[in-house]
Amino acid sequence: MCFYLGKGEQVTLHTWNVTYKEARELQQKLRAMLILTADEVYCDTIAGADVAYNNKQNKCIAACVLYSIKEQKIIETAVAVERITFPYIPGLLSFREAPAVLQAFKKLKGTFQAAMLDGHGFAHPRRLGLASHVALWIGKPTIGCAKSKLIGKFETPPDKAGSWTELHDKGEIIGVVLRTKKNTKPVFISIGNAVSLAQAIVLTLQCTTRYRIPEPIRASHNLLNQHKRIIS
DNA sequence: GCGACAG
DNA sequence: ATCTTGTCGC
């Protein structure tokens, strides 16, 4: 699985055992490839993914699901086990998590129009978080849905489901802080790629039921708890 | 130098 | 993320 950067340059998935410096440089190159002005994406099936780790065994397992927005239910699931090849470093999460996520996505038989990842997308120091990185590899629109902040400043959104405030950094809006449920901490939504922030908010709310976490990610997380033993 | 820091 | 017991609140 390769990805072409142009001018003969290419990056292979298995070359992700890069140095931290190289990882940051790659992010800057990939950042220039993001599609920030996107038309409304037609999306009835959205994918979700999450990863669990076992540092003792040096393994991780990724779970992904396909969620039908119209039927409000999971229509397919898949998991993939991978070796951990990169440490957790704030800002470089995709190098640790994306390989496993991509393997899990490859196992899906059904199609989907967009994906939601458990981390930030554009709301990243170099504007290339996990969701954006994965988007460039799968060639589809993605949304970043994180449970806590990485960077940026914001005002606490009103305590009402559906309300949100902007997440700012260096003079630009990099995402929103969205209240998916009353009396509960908000989540951080940012675009991954090829989708507008406005639609990212709409899609997130369309995937949200009675819980704080949107179904695609919540279901992936639940799926992990059922398969974690595989890597222990 | 100090604080912040997705999963 | 992961390690962990009970506990407070909708």
PDB file of C-alpha atoms (C1' of nucleotides) in Angstrom:
ATOM      1  CA  MET A   1       0.000   0.000   0.000  1.00  0.00           C
ATOM      2  CA  CYS A   2       1.679   3.156  -1.194  1.00  0.00           C
ATOM      3  CA  PHE A   3       0.783   6.779  -1.312  1.00  0.00           C
ATOM      4  CA  TYR A   4       2.196   9.126  -3.918  1.00  0.00           C
ATOM      5  CA  LEU A   5       3.205  12.653  -3.036  1.00  0.00           C
ATOM      6  CA  GLY A   6       4.051  13.731  -6.573  1.00  0.00           C
ATOM      7  CA  LYS A   7       7.417  14.346  -8.270  1.00  0.00           C
ATOM      8  CA  GLY A   8       8.230  10.664  -7.937  1.00  0.00           C
ATOM      9  CA  GLU A   9       8.039  10.757  -4.174  1.00  0.00           C
ATOM     10  CA  GLN A  10       6.118   8.037  -2.474  1.00  0.00           C
ATOM     11  CA  VAL A  11       5.540   6.739   0.995  1.00  0.00           C
ATOM     12  CA  THR A  12       4.752   3.138   1.803  1.00  0.00           C
ATOM     13  CA  LEU A  13       2.691   2.154   4.787  1.00  0.00           C
ATOM     14  CA  HIS A  14       5.499  -0.015   6.107  1.00  0.00           C
ATOM     15  CA  THR A  15       7.956   2.833   6.120  1.00  0.00           C
ATOM     16  CA  TRP A  16       6.129   4.392   9.022  1.00  0.00           C
ATOM     17  CA  ASN A  17       8.975   3.472  11.313  1.00  0.00           C
ATOM     18  CA  VAL A  18      10.243   6.971  10.646  1.00  0.00           C
ATOM     19  CA  THR A  19      12.064   9.316  12.982  1.00  0.00           C
ATOM     20  CA  TYR A  20      10.030  11.933  14.811  1.00  0.00           C
ATOM     21  CA  LYS A  21      11.561  14.603  12.640  1.00  0.00           C
ATOM     22  CA  GLU A  22      10.632  12.743   9.465  1.00  0.00           C
ATOM     23  CA  ALA A  23       7.128  12.194  10.788  1.00  0.00           C
ATOM     24  CA  ARG A  24       6.628  15.914  11.274  1.00  0.00           C
ATOM     25  CA  GLU A  25       8.031  16.678   7.843  1.00  0.00           C
ATOM     26  CA  LEU A  26       5.684  14.159   6.266  1.00  0.00           C
ATOM     27  CA  GLN A  27       2.755  15.788   8.052  1.00  0.00           C
ATOM     28  CA  GLN A  28       3.681  19.131   6.542  1.00  0.00           C
ATOM     29  CA  LYS A  29       3.761  17.616   3.056  1.00  0.00           C
ATOM     30  CA  LEU A  30       0.447  15.850   3.546  1.00  0.00           C
ATOM     31  CA  ARG A  31      -1.095  19.010   4.982  1.00  0.00           C
ATOM     32  CA  ALA A  32      -0.723  20.664   1.586  1.00  0.00           C
ATOM     33  CA  MET A  33      -2.813  17.896   0.035  1.00  0.00           C
ATOM     34  CA  LEU A  34      -5.917  18.407   2.131  1.00  0.00           C
ATOM     35  CA  ILE A  35      -9.106  19.470   0.407  1.00  0.00           C
ATOM     36  CA  LEU A  36     -10.470  22.279   2.546  1.00  0.00           C
ATOM     37  CA  THR A  37     -13.208  23.530   0.235  1.00  0.00           C
ATOM     38  CA  ALA A  38     -15.556  20.614  -0.192  1.00  0.00           C
ATOM     39  CA  ASP A  39     -19.072  20.349  -1.536  1.00  0.00           C
ATOM     40  CA  GLU A  40     -21.762  18.719   0.575  1.00  0.00           C
ATOM     41  CA  VAL A  41     -20.936  15.016   0.894  1.00  0.00           C
ATOM     42  CA  TYR A  42     -23.758  12.555   0.303  1.00  0.00           C
ATOM     43  CA  CYS A  43     -23.438  10.091   3.169  1.00  0.00           C
ATOM     44  CA  ASP A  44     -25.795   7.336   4.254  1.00  0.00           C
ATOM     45  CA  THR A  45     -23.138   4.947   5.485  1.00  0.00           C
ATOM     46  CA  ILE A  46     -20.290   6.197   7.638  1.00  0.00           C
ATOM     47  CA  ALA A  47     -17.385   4.173   8.950  1.00  0.00           C
ATOM     48  CA  GLY A  48     -15.925   4.448  12.429  1.00  0.00           C
ATOM     49  CA  ALA A  49     -12.739   3.097  13.992  1.00  0.00           C
ATOM     50  CA  ASP A  50     -10.916   2.782  17.295  1.00  0.00           C
ATOM     51  CA  VAL A  51      -7.781   1.075  18.594  1.00  0.00           C
ATOM     52  CA  ALA A  52      -6.800  -0.712  21.818  1.00  0.00           C
ATOM     53  CA  TYR A  53      -3.249  -1.486  22.963  1.00  0.00           C
ATOM     54  CA  ASN A  54      -1.339  -4.075  24.911  1.00  0.00           C
ATOM     55  CA  ASN A  55       2.122  -2.710  25.545  1.00  0.00           C
ATOM     56  CA  LYS A  56       3.250  -5.943  27.191  1.00  0.00           C
ATOM     57  CA  GLN A  57       2.631  -7.942  24.047  1.00  0.00           C
ATOM     58  CA  ASN A  58       3.591  -4.965  21.896  1.00  0.00           C
ATOM     59  CA  LYS A  59       0.410  -5.432  19.927  1.00  0.00           C
ATOM     60  CA  CYS A  60      -2.655  -3.425  19.150  1.00  0.00           C
ATOM     61  CA  ILE A  61      -6.058  -4.224  17.711  1.00  0.00           C
ATOM     62  CA  ALA A  62      -8.181  -1.964  15.567  1.00  0.00           C
ATOM     63  CA  ALA A  63     -11.907  -2.260  15.203  1.00  0.00           C
ATOM     64  CA  CYS A  64     -14.023  -0.572  12.580  1.00  0.00           C
ATOM     65  CA  VAL A  65     -17.725  -0.515  11.824  1.00  0.00           C
ATOM     66  CA  LEU A  66     -20.104   0.649   9.153  1.00  0.00           C
ATOM     67  CA  TYR A  67     -23.000   2.679  10.494  1.00  0.00           C
ATOM     68  CA  SER A  68     -26.157   3.286   8.509  1.00  0.00           C
ATOM     69  CA  ILE A  69     -27.359   6.767   9.359  1.00  0.00           C
ATOM     70  CA  LYS A  70     -30.801   6.124   7.925  1.00  0.00           C
ATOM     71  CA  GLU A  71     -31.354   2.860   9.778  1.00  0.00           C
ATOM     72  CA  GLN A  72     -29.402   4.077  12.792  1.00  0.00           C
ATOM     73  CA  LYS A  73     -27.592   0.798  13.186  1.00  0.00           C
ATOM     74  CA  ILE A  74     -24.306  -0.986  12.634  1.00  0.00           C
ATOM     75  CA  ILE A  75     -24.370  -2.994   9.419  1.00  0.00           C
ATOM     76  CA  GLU A  76     -20.853  -4.462   9.384  1.00  0.00           C
ATOM     77  CA  THR A  77     -17.802  -4.821  11.612  1.00  0.00           C
ATOM     78  CA  ALA A  78     -14.169  -5.847  11.243  1.00  0.00           C
ATOM     79  CA  VAL A  79     -11.033  -6.046  13.385  1.00  0.00           C
ATOM     80  CA  ALA A  80      -7.316  -6.257  12.647  1.00  0.00           C
ATOM     81  CA  VAL A  81      -4.310  -7.031  14.838  1.00  0.00           C
ATOM     82  CA  GLU A  82      -1.019  -5.233  14.264  1.00  0.00           C
ATOM     83  CA  ARG A  83       2.337  -4.837  15.981  1.00  0.00           C
ATOM     84  CA  ILE A  84       2.984  -1.536  17.718  1.00  0.00           C
ATOM     85  CA  THR A  85       5.723   0.247  15.778  1.00  0.00           C
ATOM     86  CA  PHE A  86       5.509   3.789  17.083  1.00  0.00           C
ATOM     87  CA  PRO A  87       5.205   5.320  20.575  1.00  0.00           C
ATOM     88  CA  TYR A  88       2.458   7.654  21.621  1.00  0.00           C
ATOM     89  CA  ILE A  89       3.550  11.237  21.124  1.00  0.00           C
ATOM     90  CA  PRO A  90       1.021  14.074  21.175  1.00  0.00           C
ATOM     91  CA  GLY A  91       0.835  15.314  17.605  1.00  0.00           C
ATOM     92  CA  LEU A  92       2.107  12.090  16.075  1.00  0.00           C
ATOM     93  CA  LEU A  93      -0.776   9.809  17.011  1.00  0.00           C
ATOM     94  CA  SER A  94      -1.502   8.787  13.435  1.00  0.00           C
ATOM     95  CA  PHE A  95       1.859   7.075  13.070  1.00  0.00           C
ATOM     96  CA  ARG A  96       0.949   4.843  15.968  1.00  0.00           C
ATOM     97  CA  GLU A  97      -2.720   4.305  15.281  1.00  0.00           C
ATOM     98  CA  ALA A  98      -3.362   4.613  11.549  1.00  0.00           C
ATOM     99  CA  PRO A  99      -1.608   1.425  10.332  1.00  0.00           C
ATOM    100  CA  ALA A 100      -3.952  -0.766  12.362  1.00  0.00           C
ATOM    101  CA  VAL A 101      -6.977   1.308  11.418  1.00  0.00           C
ATOM    102  CA  LEU A 102      -6.188   1.012   7.726  1.00  0.00           C
ATOM    103  CA  GLN A 103      -5.835  -2.752   8.003  1.00  0.00           C
ATOM    104  CA  ALA A 104      -9.229  -2.974   9.649  1.00  0.00           C
ATOM    105  CA  PHE A 105     -10.804  -0.797   6.962  1.00  0.00           C
ATOM    106  CA  LYS A 106      -9.390  -3.084   4.285  1.00  0.00           C
ATOM    107  CA  LYS A 107     -11.357  -5.968   5.726  1.00  0.00           C
ATOM    108  CA  LEU A 108     -14.699  -4.274   5.254  1.00  0.00           C
ATOM    109  CA  LYS A 109     -16.734  -5.593   2.343  1.00  0.00           C
ATOM    110  CA  GLY A 110     -19.366  -2.881   2.305  1.00  0.00           C
ATOM    111  CA  THR A 111     -18.880   0.639   1.048  1.00  0.00           C
ATOM    112  CA  PHE A 112     -19.074   3.924   2.909  1.00  0.00           C
ATOM    113  CA  GLN A 113     -18.947   7.582   1.946  1.00  0.00           C
ATOM    114  CA  ALA A 114     -17.105   8.999   4.942  1.00  0.00           C
ATOM    115  CA  ALA A 115     -15.280   7.890   8.076  1.00  0.00           C
ATOM    116  CA  MET A 116     -15.074   9.117  11.651  1.00  0.00           C
ATOM    117  CA  LEU A 117     -11.874   8.654  13.642  1.00  0.00           C
ATOM    118  CA  ASP A 118     -11.267   8.778  17.378  1.00  0.00           C
ATOM    119  CA  GLY A 119      -8.943  11.753  17.408  1.00  0.00           C
ATOM    120  CA  HIS A 120      -8.483  15.172  15.848  1.00  0.00           C
ATOM    121  CA  GLY A 121      -8.219  15.990  12.176  1.00  0.00           C
ATOM    122  CA  PHE A 122      -7.488  19.601  11.304  1.00  0.00           C
ATOM    123  CA  ALA A 123      -7.361  20.595  14.974  1.00  0.00           C
ATOM    124  CA  HIS A 124      -3.695  19.691  15.111  1.00  0.00           C
ATOM    125  CA  PRO A 125      -0.410  21.640  15.470  1.00  0.00           C
ATOM    126  CA  ARG A 126       0.374  21.079  11.783  1.00  0.00           C
ATOM    127  CA  ARG A 127      -3.261  20.636  10.767  1.00  0.00           C
ATOM    128  CA  LEU A 128      -2.796  16.952  10.069  1.00  0.00           C
ATOM    129  CA  GLY A 129      -4.205  14.839  12.855  1.00  0.00           C
ATOM    130  CA  LEU A 130      -5.186  11.174  12.677  1.00  0.00           C
ATOM    131  CA  ALA A 131      -8.432  11.783  10.806  1.00  0.00           C
ATOM    132  CA  SER A 132      -6.744  13.843   8.103  1.00  0.00           C
ATOM    133  CA  HIS A 133      -3.879  11.393   7.723  1.00  0.00           C
ATOM    134  CA  VAL A 134      -6.241   8.447   7.346  1.00  0.00           C
ATOM    135  CA  ALA A 135      -8.376  10.392   4.872  1.00  0.00           C
ATOM    136  CA  LEU A 136      -5.473  10.749   2.476  1.00  0.00           C
ATOM    137  CA  TRP A 137      -4.831   7.020   2.610  1.00  0.00           C
ATOM    138  CA  ILE A 138      -8.393   5.851   2.090  1.00  0.00           C
ATOM    139  CA  GLY A 139      -9.278   8.627  -0.332  1.00  0.00           C
ATOM    140  CA  LYS A 140     -12.535   9.510   1.372  1.00  0.00           C
ATOM    141  CA  PRO A 141     -13.904  12.339   3.504  1.00  0.00           C
ATOM    142  CA  THR A 142     -13.238  11.952   7.233  1.00  0.00           C
ATOM    143  CA  ILE A 143     -14.212  13.625  10.471  1.00  0.00           C
ATOM    144  CA  GLY A 144     -12.137  13.820  13.608  1.00  0.00           C
ATOM    145  CA  CYS A 145     -14.014  13.233  16.859  1.00  0.00           C
ATOM    146  CA  ALA A 146     -11.831  13.562  19.954  1.00  0.00           C
ATOM    147  CA  LYS A 147     -12.786  13.274  23.590  1.00  0.00           C
ATOM    148  CA  SER A 148     -10.334  15.934  24.716  1.00  0.00           C
ATOM    149  CA  LYS A 149      -8.391  18.887  23.359  1.00  0.00           C
ATOM    150  CA  LEU A 150      -4.989  18.731  21.721  1.00  0.00           C
ATOM    151  CA  ILE A 151      -4.536  22.413  20.880  1.00  0.00           C
ATOM    152  CA  GLY A 152      -6.669  25.523  20.596  1.00  0.00           C
ATOM    153  CA  LYS A 153      -8.791  27.833  22.696  1.00  0.00           C
ATOM    154  CA  PHE A 154     -12.543  27.797  23.151  1.00  0.00           C
ATOM    155  CA  GLU A 155     -15.482  28.919  25.227  1.00  0.00           C
ATOM    156  CA  THR A 156     -17.535  26.264  26.960  1.00  0.00           C
ATOM    157  CA  PRO A 157     -20.625  25.559  24.826  1.00  0.00           C
ATOM    158  CA  PRO A 158     -24.122  25.905  26.386  1.00  0.00           C
ATOM    159  CA  ASP A 159     -25.266  22.815  28.261  1.00  0.00           C
ATOM    160  CA  LYS A 160     -27.719  21.719  25.631  1.00  0.00           C
ATOM    161  CA  ALA A 161     -27.402  18.846  23.149  1.00  0.00           C
ATOM    162  CA  GLY A 162     -26.461  20.162  19.735  1.00  0.00           C
ATOM    163  CA  SER A 163     -24.882  23.421  20.882  1.00  0.00           C
ATOM    164  CA  TRP A 164     -21.298  24.152  20.010  1.00  0.00           C
ATOM    165  CA  THR A 165     -18.544  26.775  20.088  1.00  0.00           C
ATOM    166  CA  GLU A 166     -15.565  27.347  17.831  1.00  0.00           C
ATOM    167  CA  LEU A 167     -12.105  25.980  18.531  1.00  0.00           C
ATOM    168  CA  HIS A 168      -9.474  28.577  17.596  1.00  0.00           C
ATOM    169  CA  ASP A 169      -5.736  28.456  17.035  1.00  0.00           C
ATOM    170  CA  LYS A 170      -3.430  31.045  15.551  1.00  0.00           C
ATOM    171  CA  GLY A 171      -6.279  33.097  14.188  1.00  0.00           C
ATOM    172  CA  GLU A 172      -8.177  30.350  12.437  1.00  0.00           C
ATOM    173  CA  ILE A 173     -11.097  28.123  13.273  1.00  0.00           C
ATOM    174  CA  ILE A 174      -9.707  24.607  13.491  1.00  0.00           C
ATOM    175  CA  GLY A 175     -12.804  22.807  14.775  1.00  0.00           C
ATOM    176  CA  VAL A 176     -15.728  23.010  17.172  1.00  0.00           C
ATOM    177  CA  VAL A 177     -16.473  21.933  20.719  1.00  0.00           C
ATOM    178  CA  LEU A 178     -19.765  20.109  20.399  1.00  0.00           C
ATOM    179  CA  ARG A 179     -22.204  19.171  23.148  1.00  0.00           C
ATOM    180  CA  THR A 180     -23.658  15.838  22.071  1.00  0.00           C
ATOM    181  CA  LYS A 181     -25.470  15.305  25.354  1.00  0.00           C
ATOM    182  CA  LYS A 182     -26.738  17.418  28.209  1.00  0.00           C
ATOM    183  CA  ASN A 183     -24.819  17.394  31.489  1.00  0.00           C
ATOM    184  CA  THR A 184     -21.878  15.755  29.791  1.00  0.00           C
ATOM    185  CA  LYS A 185     -18.480  16.891  28.613  1.00  0.00           C
ATOM    186  CA  PRO A 186     -18.508  18.043  24.978  1.00  0.00           C
ATOM    187  CA  VAL A 187     -16.514  16.357  22.201  1.00  0.00           C
ATOM    188  CA  PHE A 188     -14.082  18.006  19.804  1.00  0.00           C
ATOM    189  CA  ILE A 189     -15.035  17.880  16.157  1.00  0.00           C
ATOM    190  CA  SER A 190     -12.754  18.861  13.313  1.00  0.00           C
ATOM    191  CA  ILE A 191     -12.642  18.057   9.652  1.00  0.00           C
ATOM    192  CA  GLY A 192     -10.348  15.292   8.526  1.00  0.00           C
ATOM    193  CA  ASN A 193     -10.513  16.053   4.852  1.00  0.00           C
ATOM    194  CA  ALA A 194     -12.883  16.804   1.985  1.00  0.00           C
ATOM    195  CA  VAL A 195     -15.809  17.822   4.164  1.00  0.00           C
ATOM    196  CA  SER A 196     -16.894  21.167   5.564  1.00  0.00           C
ATOM    197  CA  LEU A 197     -16.851  21.815   9.277  1.00  0.00           C
ATOM    198  CA  ALA A 198     -20.572  22.579   9.072  1.00  0.00           C
ATOM    199  CA  GLN A 199     -21.350  19.186   7.588  1.00  0.00           C
ATOM    200  CA  ALA A 200     -18.992  17.497  10.015  1.00  0.00           C
ATOM    201  CA  ILE A 201     -21.162  18.865  12.814  1.00  0.00           C
ATOM    202  CA  VAL A 202     -24.355  17.715  11.121  1.00  0.00           C
ATOM    203  CA  LEU A 203     -23.013  14.241  10.429  1.00  0.00           C
ATOM    204  CA  THR A 204     -21.777  13.895  13.976  1.00  0.00           C
ATOM    205  CA  LEU A 205     -25.169  14.786  15.367  1.00  0.00           C
ATOM    206  CA  GLN A 206     -26.861  12.443  12.920  1.00  0.00           C
ATOM    207  CA  CYS A 207     -24.688   9.651  14.312  1.00  0.00           C
ATOM    208  CA  THR A 208     -25.395  10.535  17.910  1.00  0.00           C
ATOM    209  CA  THR A 209     -28.071   8.716  19.894  1.00  0.00           C
ATOM    210  CA  ARG A 210     -28.446   8.767  23.643  1.00  0.00           C
ATOM    211  CA  TYR A 211     -24.745   8.735  24.386  1.00  0.00           C
ATOM    212  CA  ARG A 212     -21.954  11.265  24.449  1.00  0.00           C
ATOM    213  CA  ILE A 213     -19.896   9.468  21.810  1.00  0.00           C
ATOM    214  CA  PRO A 214     -21.239   9.172  18.231  1.00  0.00           C
ATOM    215  CA  GLU A 215     -22.246   5.613  17.303  1.00  0.00           C
ATOM    216  CA  PRO A 216     -19.500   4.839  14.761  1.00  0.00           C
ATOM    217  CA  ILE A 217     -16.816   5.367  17.397  1.00  0.00           C
ATOM    218  CA  ARG A 218     -18.811   4.102  20.340  1.00  0.00           C
ATOM    219  CA  ALA A 219     -19.610   0.871  18.516  1.00  0.00           C
ATOM    220  CA  SER A 220     -15.983   0.451  17.501  1.00  0.00           C
ATOM    221  CA  HIS A 221     -14.943   0.902  21.102  1.00  0.00           C
ATOM    222  CA  ASN A 222     -17.470  -1.697  22.231  1.00  0.00           C
ATOM    223  CA  LEU A 223     -16.276  -4.073  19.545  1.00  0.00           C
ATOM    224  CA  LEU A 224     -12.746  -3.719  20.893  1.00  0.00           C
ATOM    225  CA  ASN A 225     -13.848  -4.768  24.360  1.00  0.00           C
ATOM    226  CA  GLN A 226     -15.187  -7.960  22.833  1.00  0.00           C
ATOM    227  CA  HIS A 227     -11.960  -8.769  21.015  1.00  0.00           C
ATOM    228  CA  LYS A 228      -9.249  -7.330  23.251  1.00  0.00           C
ATOM    229  CA  ARG A 229      -8.354 -10.789  24.565  1.00  0.00           C
ATOM    230  CA  ILE A 230      -6.925 -11.596  21.171  1.00  0.00           C
ATOM    231  CA  ILE A 231      -3.870  -9.468  21.944  1.00  0.00           C
ATOM    232  CA  SER A 232      -3.450 -10.389  25.613  1.00  0.00           C
TER     233      SER A 232
ATOM    234  C1'  DG B   1      12.441  27.933  31.254  1.00  0.00           C
ATOM    235  C1'  DC B   2       7.365  26.556  31.908  1.00  0.00           C
ATOM    236  C1'  DG B   3       3.029  24.642  30.747  1.00  0.00           C
ATOM    237  C1'  DA B   4       0.218  21.690  27.460  1.00  0.00           C
ATOM    238  C1'  DC B   5      -0.112  17.472  25.611  1.00  0.00           C
ATOM    239  C1'  DA B   6      -5.624  13.336  20.657  1.00  0.00           C
ATOM    240  C1'  DG B   7      -4.922   7.875  22.106  1.00  0.00           C
TER     241       DG B   7
ATOM    242  C1'  DA C   1      -4.533   4.216  25.773  1.00  0.00           C
ATOM    243  C1'  DT C   2      -3.882   1.255  30.335  1.00  0.00           C
ATOM    244  C1'  DC C   3      -3.762   0.152  35.445  1.00  0.00           C
ATOM    245  C1'  DT C   4      -7.936  -0.216  39.097  1.00  0.00           C
ATOM    246  C1'  DT C   5     -12.781   0.045  43.669  1.00  0.00           C
ATOM    247  C1'  DG C   6     -16.013   1.981  44.943  1.00  0.00           C
ATOM    248  C1'  DT C   7     -19.126   5.567  44.335  1.00  0.00           C
ATOM    249  C1'  DC C   8     -22.003   9.640  42.978  1.00  0.00           C
ATOM    250  C1'  DG C   9     -25.695  11.158  39.817  1.00  0.00           C
ATOM    251  C1'  DC C  10     -28.989  11.427  35.788  1.00  0.00           C
TER     252       DC C  10
END
